[in-house]
CSV table of C-alpha atoms in Angstrom, one decimal:
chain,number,residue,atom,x,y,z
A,1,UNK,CA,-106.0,62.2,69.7
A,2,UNK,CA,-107.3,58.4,69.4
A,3,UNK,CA,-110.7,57.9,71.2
A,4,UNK,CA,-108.6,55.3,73.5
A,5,UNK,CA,-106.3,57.8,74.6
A,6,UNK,CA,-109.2,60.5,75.2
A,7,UNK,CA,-111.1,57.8,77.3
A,8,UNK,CA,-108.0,57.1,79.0
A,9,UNK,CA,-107.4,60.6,80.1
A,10,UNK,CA,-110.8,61.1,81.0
A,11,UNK,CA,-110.0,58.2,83.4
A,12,UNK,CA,-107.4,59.2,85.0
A,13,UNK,CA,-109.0,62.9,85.4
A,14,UNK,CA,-111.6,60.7,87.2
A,15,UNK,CA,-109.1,59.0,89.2
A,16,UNK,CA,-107.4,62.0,90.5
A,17,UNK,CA,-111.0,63.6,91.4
A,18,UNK,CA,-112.3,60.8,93.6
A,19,UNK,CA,-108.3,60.9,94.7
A,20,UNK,CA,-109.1,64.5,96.1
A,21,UNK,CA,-112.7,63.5,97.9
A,22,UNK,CA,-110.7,60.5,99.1
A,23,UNK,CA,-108.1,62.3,100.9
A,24,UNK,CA,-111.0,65.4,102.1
A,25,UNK,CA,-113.0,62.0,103.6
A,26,UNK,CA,-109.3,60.4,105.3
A,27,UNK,CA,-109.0,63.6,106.8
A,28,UNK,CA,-112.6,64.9,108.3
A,29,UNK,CA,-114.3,61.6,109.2
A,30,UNK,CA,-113.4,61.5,112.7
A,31,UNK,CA,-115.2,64.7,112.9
A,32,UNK,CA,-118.7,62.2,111.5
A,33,UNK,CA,-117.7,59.2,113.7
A,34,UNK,CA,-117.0,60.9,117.3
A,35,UNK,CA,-116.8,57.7,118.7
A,36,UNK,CA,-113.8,56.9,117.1
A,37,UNK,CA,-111.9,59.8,118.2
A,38,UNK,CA,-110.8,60.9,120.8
A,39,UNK,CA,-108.8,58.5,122.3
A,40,UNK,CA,-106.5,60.6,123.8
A,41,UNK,CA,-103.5,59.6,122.2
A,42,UNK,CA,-102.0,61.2,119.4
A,43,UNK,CA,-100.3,57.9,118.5
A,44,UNK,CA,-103.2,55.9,118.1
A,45,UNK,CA,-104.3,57.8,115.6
A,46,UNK,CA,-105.8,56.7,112.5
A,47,UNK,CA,-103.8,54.1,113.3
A,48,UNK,CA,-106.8,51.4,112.0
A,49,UNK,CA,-107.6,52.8,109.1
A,50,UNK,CA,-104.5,54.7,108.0
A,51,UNK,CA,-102.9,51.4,106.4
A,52,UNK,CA,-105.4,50.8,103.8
A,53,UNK,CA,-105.6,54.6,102.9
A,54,UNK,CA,-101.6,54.5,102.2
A,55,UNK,CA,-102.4,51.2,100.2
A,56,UNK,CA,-105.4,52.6,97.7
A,57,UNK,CA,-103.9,55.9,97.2
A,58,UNK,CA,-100.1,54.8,96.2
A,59,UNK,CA,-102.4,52.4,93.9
A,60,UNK,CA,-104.3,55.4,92.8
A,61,UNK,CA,-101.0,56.7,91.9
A,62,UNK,CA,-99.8,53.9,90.0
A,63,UNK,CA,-103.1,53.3,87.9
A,64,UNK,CA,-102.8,57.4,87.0
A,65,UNK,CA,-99.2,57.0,85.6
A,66,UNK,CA,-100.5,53.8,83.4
A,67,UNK,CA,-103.4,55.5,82.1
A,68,UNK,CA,-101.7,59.3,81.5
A,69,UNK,CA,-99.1,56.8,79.2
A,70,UNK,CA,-101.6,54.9,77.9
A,71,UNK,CA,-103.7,58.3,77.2
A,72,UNK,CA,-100.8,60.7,75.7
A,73,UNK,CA,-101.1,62.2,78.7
A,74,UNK,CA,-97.0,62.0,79.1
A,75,UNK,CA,-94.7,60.5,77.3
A,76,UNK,CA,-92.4,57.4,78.7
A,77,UNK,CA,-89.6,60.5,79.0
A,78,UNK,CA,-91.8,62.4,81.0
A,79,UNK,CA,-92.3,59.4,83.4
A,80,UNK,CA,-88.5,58.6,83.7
A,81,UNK,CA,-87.8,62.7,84.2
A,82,UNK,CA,-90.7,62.2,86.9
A,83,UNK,CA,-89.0,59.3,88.8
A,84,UNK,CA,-85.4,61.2,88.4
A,85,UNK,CA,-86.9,64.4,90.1
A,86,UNK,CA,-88.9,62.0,92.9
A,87,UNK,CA,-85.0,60.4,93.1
A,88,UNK,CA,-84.0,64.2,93.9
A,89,UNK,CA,-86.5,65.4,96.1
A,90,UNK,CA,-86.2,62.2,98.3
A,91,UNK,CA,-82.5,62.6,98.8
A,92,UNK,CA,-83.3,66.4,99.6
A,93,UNK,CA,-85.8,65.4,102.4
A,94,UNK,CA,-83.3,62.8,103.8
A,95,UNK,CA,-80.7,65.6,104.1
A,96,UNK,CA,-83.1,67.4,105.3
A,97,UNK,CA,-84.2,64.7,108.0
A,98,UNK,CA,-80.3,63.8,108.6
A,99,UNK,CA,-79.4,67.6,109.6
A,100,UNK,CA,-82.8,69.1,110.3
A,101,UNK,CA,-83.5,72.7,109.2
A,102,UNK,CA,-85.4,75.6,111.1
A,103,UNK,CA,-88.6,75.0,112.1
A,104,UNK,CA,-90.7,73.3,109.1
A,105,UNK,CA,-88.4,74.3,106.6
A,106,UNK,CA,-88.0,71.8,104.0
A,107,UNK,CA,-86.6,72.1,100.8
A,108,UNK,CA,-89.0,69.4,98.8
A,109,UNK,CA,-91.6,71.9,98.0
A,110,UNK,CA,-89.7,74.0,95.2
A,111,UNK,CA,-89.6,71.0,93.3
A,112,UNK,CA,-93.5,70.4,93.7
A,113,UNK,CA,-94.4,73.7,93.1
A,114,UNK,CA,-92.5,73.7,89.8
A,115,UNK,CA,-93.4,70.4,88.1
A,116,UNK,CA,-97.0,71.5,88.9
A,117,UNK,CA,-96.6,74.7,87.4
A,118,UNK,CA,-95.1,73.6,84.0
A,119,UNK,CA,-96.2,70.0,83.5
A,120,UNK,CA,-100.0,69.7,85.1
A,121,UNK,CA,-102.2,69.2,88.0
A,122,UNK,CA,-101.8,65.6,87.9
A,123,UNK,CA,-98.0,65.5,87.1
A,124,UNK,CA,-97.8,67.9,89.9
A,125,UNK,CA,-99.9,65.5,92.3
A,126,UNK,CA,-98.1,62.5,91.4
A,127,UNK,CA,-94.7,64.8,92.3
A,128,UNK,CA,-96.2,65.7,95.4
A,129,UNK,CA,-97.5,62.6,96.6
A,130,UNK,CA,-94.8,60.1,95.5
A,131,UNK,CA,-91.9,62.3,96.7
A,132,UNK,CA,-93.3,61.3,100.4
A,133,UNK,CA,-94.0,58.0,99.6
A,134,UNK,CA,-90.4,57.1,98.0
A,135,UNK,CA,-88.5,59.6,100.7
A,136,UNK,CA,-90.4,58.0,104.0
A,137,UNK,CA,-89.5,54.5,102.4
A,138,UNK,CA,-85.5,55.8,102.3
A,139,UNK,CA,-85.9,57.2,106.1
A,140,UNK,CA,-87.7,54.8,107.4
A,141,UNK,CA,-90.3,57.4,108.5
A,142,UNK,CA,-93.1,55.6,107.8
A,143,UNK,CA,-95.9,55.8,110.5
A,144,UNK,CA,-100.2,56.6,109.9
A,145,UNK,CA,-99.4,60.3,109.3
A,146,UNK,CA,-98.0,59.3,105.7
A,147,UNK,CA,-100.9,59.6,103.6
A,148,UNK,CA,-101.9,62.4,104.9
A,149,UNK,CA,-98.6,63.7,104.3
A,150,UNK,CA,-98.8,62.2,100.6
A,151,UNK,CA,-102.7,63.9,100.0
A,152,UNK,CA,-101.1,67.4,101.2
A,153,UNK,CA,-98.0,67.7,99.0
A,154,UNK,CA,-99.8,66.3,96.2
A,155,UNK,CA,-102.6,68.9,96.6
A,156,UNK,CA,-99.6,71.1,96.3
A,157,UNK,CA,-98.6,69.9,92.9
A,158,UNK,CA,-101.9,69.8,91.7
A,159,UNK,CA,-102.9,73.7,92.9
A,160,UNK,CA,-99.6,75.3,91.1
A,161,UNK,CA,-101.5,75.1,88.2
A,162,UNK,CA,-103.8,78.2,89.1
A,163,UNK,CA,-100.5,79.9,88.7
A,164,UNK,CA,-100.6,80.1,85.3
A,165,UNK,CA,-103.4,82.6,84.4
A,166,UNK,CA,-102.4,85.0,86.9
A,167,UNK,CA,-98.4,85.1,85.3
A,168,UNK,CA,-100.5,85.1,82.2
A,169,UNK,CA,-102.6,87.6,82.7
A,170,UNK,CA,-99.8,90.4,84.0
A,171,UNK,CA,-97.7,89.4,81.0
A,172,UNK,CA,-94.9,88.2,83.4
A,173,UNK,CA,-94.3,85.1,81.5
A,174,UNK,CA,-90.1,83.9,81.0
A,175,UNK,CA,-90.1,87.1,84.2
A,176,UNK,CA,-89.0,88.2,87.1
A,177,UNK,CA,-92.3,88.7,88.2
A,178,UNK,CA,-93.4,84.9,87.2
A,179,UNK,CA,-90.7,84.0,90.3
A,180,UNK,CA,-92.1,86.0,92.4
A,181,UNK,CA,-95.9,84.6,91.9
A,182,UNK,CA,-94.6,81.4,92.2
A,183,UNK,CA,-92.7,82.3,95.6
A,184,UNK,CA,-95.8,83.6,97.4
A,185,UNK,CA,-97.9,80.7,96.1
A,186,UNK,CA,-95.4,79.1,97.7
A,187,UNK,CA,-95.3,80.7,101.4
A,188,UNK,CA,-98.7,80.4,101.5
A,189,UNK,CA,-98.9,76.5,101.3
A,190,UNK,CA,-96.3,76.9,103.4
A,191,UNK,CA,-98.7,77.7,106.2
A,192,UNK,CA,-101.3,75.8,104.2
A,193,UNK,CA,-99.4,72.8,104.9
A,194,UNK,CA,-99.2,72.6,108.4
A,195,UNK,CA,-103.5,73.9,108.7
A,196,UNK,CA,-104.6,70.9,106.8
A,197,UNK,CA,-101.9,68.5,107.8
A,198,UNK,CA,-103.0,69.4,111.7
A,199,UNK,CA,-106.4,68.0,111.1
A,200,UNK,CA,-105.3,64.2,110.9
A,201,UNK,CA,-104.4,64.0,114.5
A,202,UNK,CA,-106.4,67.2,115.9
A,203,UNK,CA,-109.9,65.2,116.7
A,204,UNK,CA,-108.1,62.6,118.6
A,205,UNK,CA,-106.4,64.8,121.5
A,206,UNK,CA,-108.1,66.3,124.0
A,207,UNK,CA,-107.3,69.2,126.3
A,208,UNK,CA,-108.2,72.5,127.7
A,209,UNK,CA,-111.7,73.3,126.3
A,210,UNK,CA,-110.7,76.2,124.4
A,211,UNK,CA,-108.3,74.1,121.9
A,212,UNK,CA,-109.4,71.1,121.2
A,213,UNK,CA,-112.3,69.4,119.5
A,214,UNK,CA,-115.0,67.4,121.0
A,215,UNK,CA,-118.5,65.9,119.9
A,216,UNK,CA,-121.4,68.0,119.7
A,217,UNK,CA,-119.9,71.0,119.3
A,218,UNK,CA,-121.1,73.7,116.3
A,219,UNK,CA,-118.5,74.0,113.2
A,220,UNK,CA,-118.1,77.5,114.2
A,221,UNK,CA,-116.4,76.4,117.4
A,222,UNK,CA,-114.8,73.8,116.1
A,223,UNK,CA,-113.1,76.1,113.9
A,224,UNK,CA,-112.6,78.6,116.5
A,225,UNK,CA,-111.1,75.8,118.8
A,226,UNK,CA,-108.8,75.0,115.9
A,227,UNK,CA,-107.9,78.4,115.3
A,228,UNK,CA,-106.2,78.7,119.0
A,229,UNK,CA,-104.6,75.5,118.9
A,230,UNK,CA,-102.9,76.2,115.6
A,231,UNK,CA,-101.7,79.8,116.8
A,232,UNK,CA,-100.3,78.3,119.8
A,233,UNK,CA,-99.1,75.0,118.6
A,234,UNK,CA,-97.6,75.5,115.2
A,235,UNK,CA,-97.7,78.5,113.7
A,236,UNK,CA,-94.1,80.0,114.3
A,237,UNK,CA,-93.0,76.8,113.4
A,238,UNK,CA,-94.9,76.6,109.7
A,239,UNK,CA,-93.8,80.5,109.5
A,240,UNK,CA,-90.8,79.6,109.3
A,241,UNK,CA,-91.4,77.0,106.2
A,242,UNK,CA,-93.5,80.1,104.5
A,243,UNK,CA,-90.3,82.4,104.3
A,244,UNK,CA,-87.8,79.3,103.9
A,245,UNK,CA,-90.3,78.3,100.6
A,246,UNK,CA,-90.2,82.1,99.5
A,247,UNK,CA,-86.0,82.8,100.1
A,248,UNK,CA,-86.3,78.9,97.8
A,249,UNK,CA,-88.5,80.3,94.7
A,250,UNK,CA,-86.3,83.6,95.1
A,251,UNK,CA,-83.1,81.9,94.9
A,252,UNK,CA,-83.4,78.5,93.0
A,253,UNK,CA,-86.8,79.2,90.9
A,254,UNK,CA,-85.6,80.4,87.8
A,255,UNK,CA,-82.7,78.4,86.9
A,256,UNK,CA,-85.1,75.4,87.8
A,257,UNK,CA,-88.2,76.8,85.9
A,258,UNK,CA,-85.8,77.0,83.0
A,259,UNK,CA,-84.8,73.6,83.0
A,260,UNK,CA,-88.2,71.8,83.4
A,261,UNK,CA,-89.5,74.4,80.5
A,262,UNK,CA,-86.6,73.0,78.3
A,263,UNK,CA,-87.3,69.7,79.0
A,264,UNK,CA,-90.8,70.1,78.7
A,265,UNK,CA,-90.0,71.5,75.1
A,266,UNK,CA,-87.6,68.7,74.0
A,267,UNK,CA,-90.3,65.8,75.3
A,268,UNK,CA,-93.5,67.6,73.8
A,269,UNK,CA,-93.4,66.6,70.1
A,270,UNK,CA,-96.4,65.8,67.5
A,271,UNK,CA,-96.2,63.3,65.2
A,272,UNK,CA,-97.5,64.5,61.4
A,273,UNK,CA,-97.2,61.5,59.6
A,274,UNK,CA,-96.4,61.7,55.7
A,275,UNK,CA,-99.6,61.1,53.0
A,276,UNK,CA,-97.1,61.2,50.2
A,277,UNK,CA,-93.7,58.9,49.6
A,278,UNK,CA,-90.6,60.8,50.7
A,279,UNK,CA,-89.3,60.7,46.8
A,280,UNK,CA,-92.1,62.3,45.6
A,281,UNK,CA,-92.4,65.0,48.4
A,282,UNK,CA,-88.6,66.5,47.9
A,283,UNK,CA,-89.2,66.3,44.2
A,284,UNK,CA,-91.7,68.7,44.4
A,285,UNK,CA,-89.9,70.8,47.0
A,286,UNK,CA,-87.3,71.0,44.5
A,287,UNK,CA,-89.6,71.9,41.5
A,288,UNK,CA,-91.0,74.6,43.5
């Protein structure tokens, strides 16, 4: 590896770290800035500053797939196998959107989960995040909840990768059991998904005491207070994404962890080149 392609991946590791204290900032400041929260209107919120989040991370995004090319990080047919499974996932989330499933169920997150798994953290994230960029672009729902949607899934993509030991380590590799590590990482972001994505509205509303957040209160309590709201607000309904991400792995991971491996396989190559003329080499092939 060149030193310009190690620099650029150390970049674009860089990129994808202050990416991640980005998105923890977008999505606990109110909790710093009481004043403004707590408006009182779910719709109002983050409404400001939500626009110029959206903008720097899709450029985040962006810069990352440059520099990963750029770096060796991925090949150009990685990139184009990227942009055909984005193309897939968004036109499973419109379905999904056009004839709505059970509770959160939604079928993006197998796709995720996978390209994490096999290609990377920051494949992963870019999967995660760019599926709800290009899929709220085709449904037109696009509102100050996006990024928030787009830090979530791509923490997703990024976290699959911790994964790996554990198959790994149990020998479970090319396994049954690999499917099934993979489906209860799975329903557990499943409920993980609706905690975090909770938070980017949750200091705005206010209510009953017991369930909602409001300055000067310790973290204990405000934890507490989240605790309630998320058991009584949205908990059967991100249940129901857990199983409907397990019954997914179960059902569809294997064939699909196949295919990305052999793809993964065909597009990972390294180039030896020759120190010696061609002529010369089969001659002495021949002589030996």
């Amino acid at each position: 590896m060149t030193r310009t392609s190690t620099l650029a991946t150390w970049m674009s590791g860089a990129i994808f770290l202050l990416a991640t204290l980005m998105g923890l900032v977008a999505f606990l400041y109110p909790f710093w800035v009481p004043a403004l929260a707590q408006s009182g209107n779910t719709g109002l919120a983050h409404s400001q500053d939500a626009p110029y989040v959206l903008a720097l991370l899709t450029g985040i995004c962006f810069v990352v797939l440059l520099l990963e090319v750029q770096g060796a990080g991925m090949s150009a047919k990685t990139v184009a196998l990227l942009g055909v499974l984005i193309s897939i996932n968004s036109l499973l989330r419109f379905v999904d959107l056009a004839v709505p499933g059970p509770g959160g169920f939604s079928p993006i997150f197998l796709l995720i989960i996978l390209v994490g798994y096999i290609y990377g953290p920051r494949l992963g994230f870019l999967m995660g995040a760019l599926t709800l960029l290009v899929s709220s672009i085709i449904t037109g729902a696009m509102g100050p909840w996006l990024p928030y949607q787009m830090f979530t899934a791509g923490w997703i993509g990024m976290s699959a990768v911790i994964c790996r030991p554990l198959v790994g380590g149990l020998g479970m590799r090319g396994r049954l059991g690999e499917v099934v590590v993979l489906a209860l990482f799975a329903g557990l972001w499943g409920l993980l998904y609706g905690v975090i994505m909770n938070i980017w509205f949750w200091p705005f509303v206010v209510g009953t005491p017991d369930q909602y957040w409001e300055p000067g209160i310790g973290g204990m309590q405000t934890v507490q207070r989240y605790a309630v709201f998320y058991a009584v607000t949205s908990l059967g309904w991100d249940l129901v994404r857990m199983a409907g991400n397990v019954v997914l792995l179960l059902v569809f991971g294997g064939p699909v962890l196949r295919v990305l491996q052999r793809f993964q396989r065909r597009f990972t190559f390294v180039y030896s080149p020759v120190s010696q003329p061609v002529s010369q080499t089969v001659s002495q092939a021949n002589d030996a």
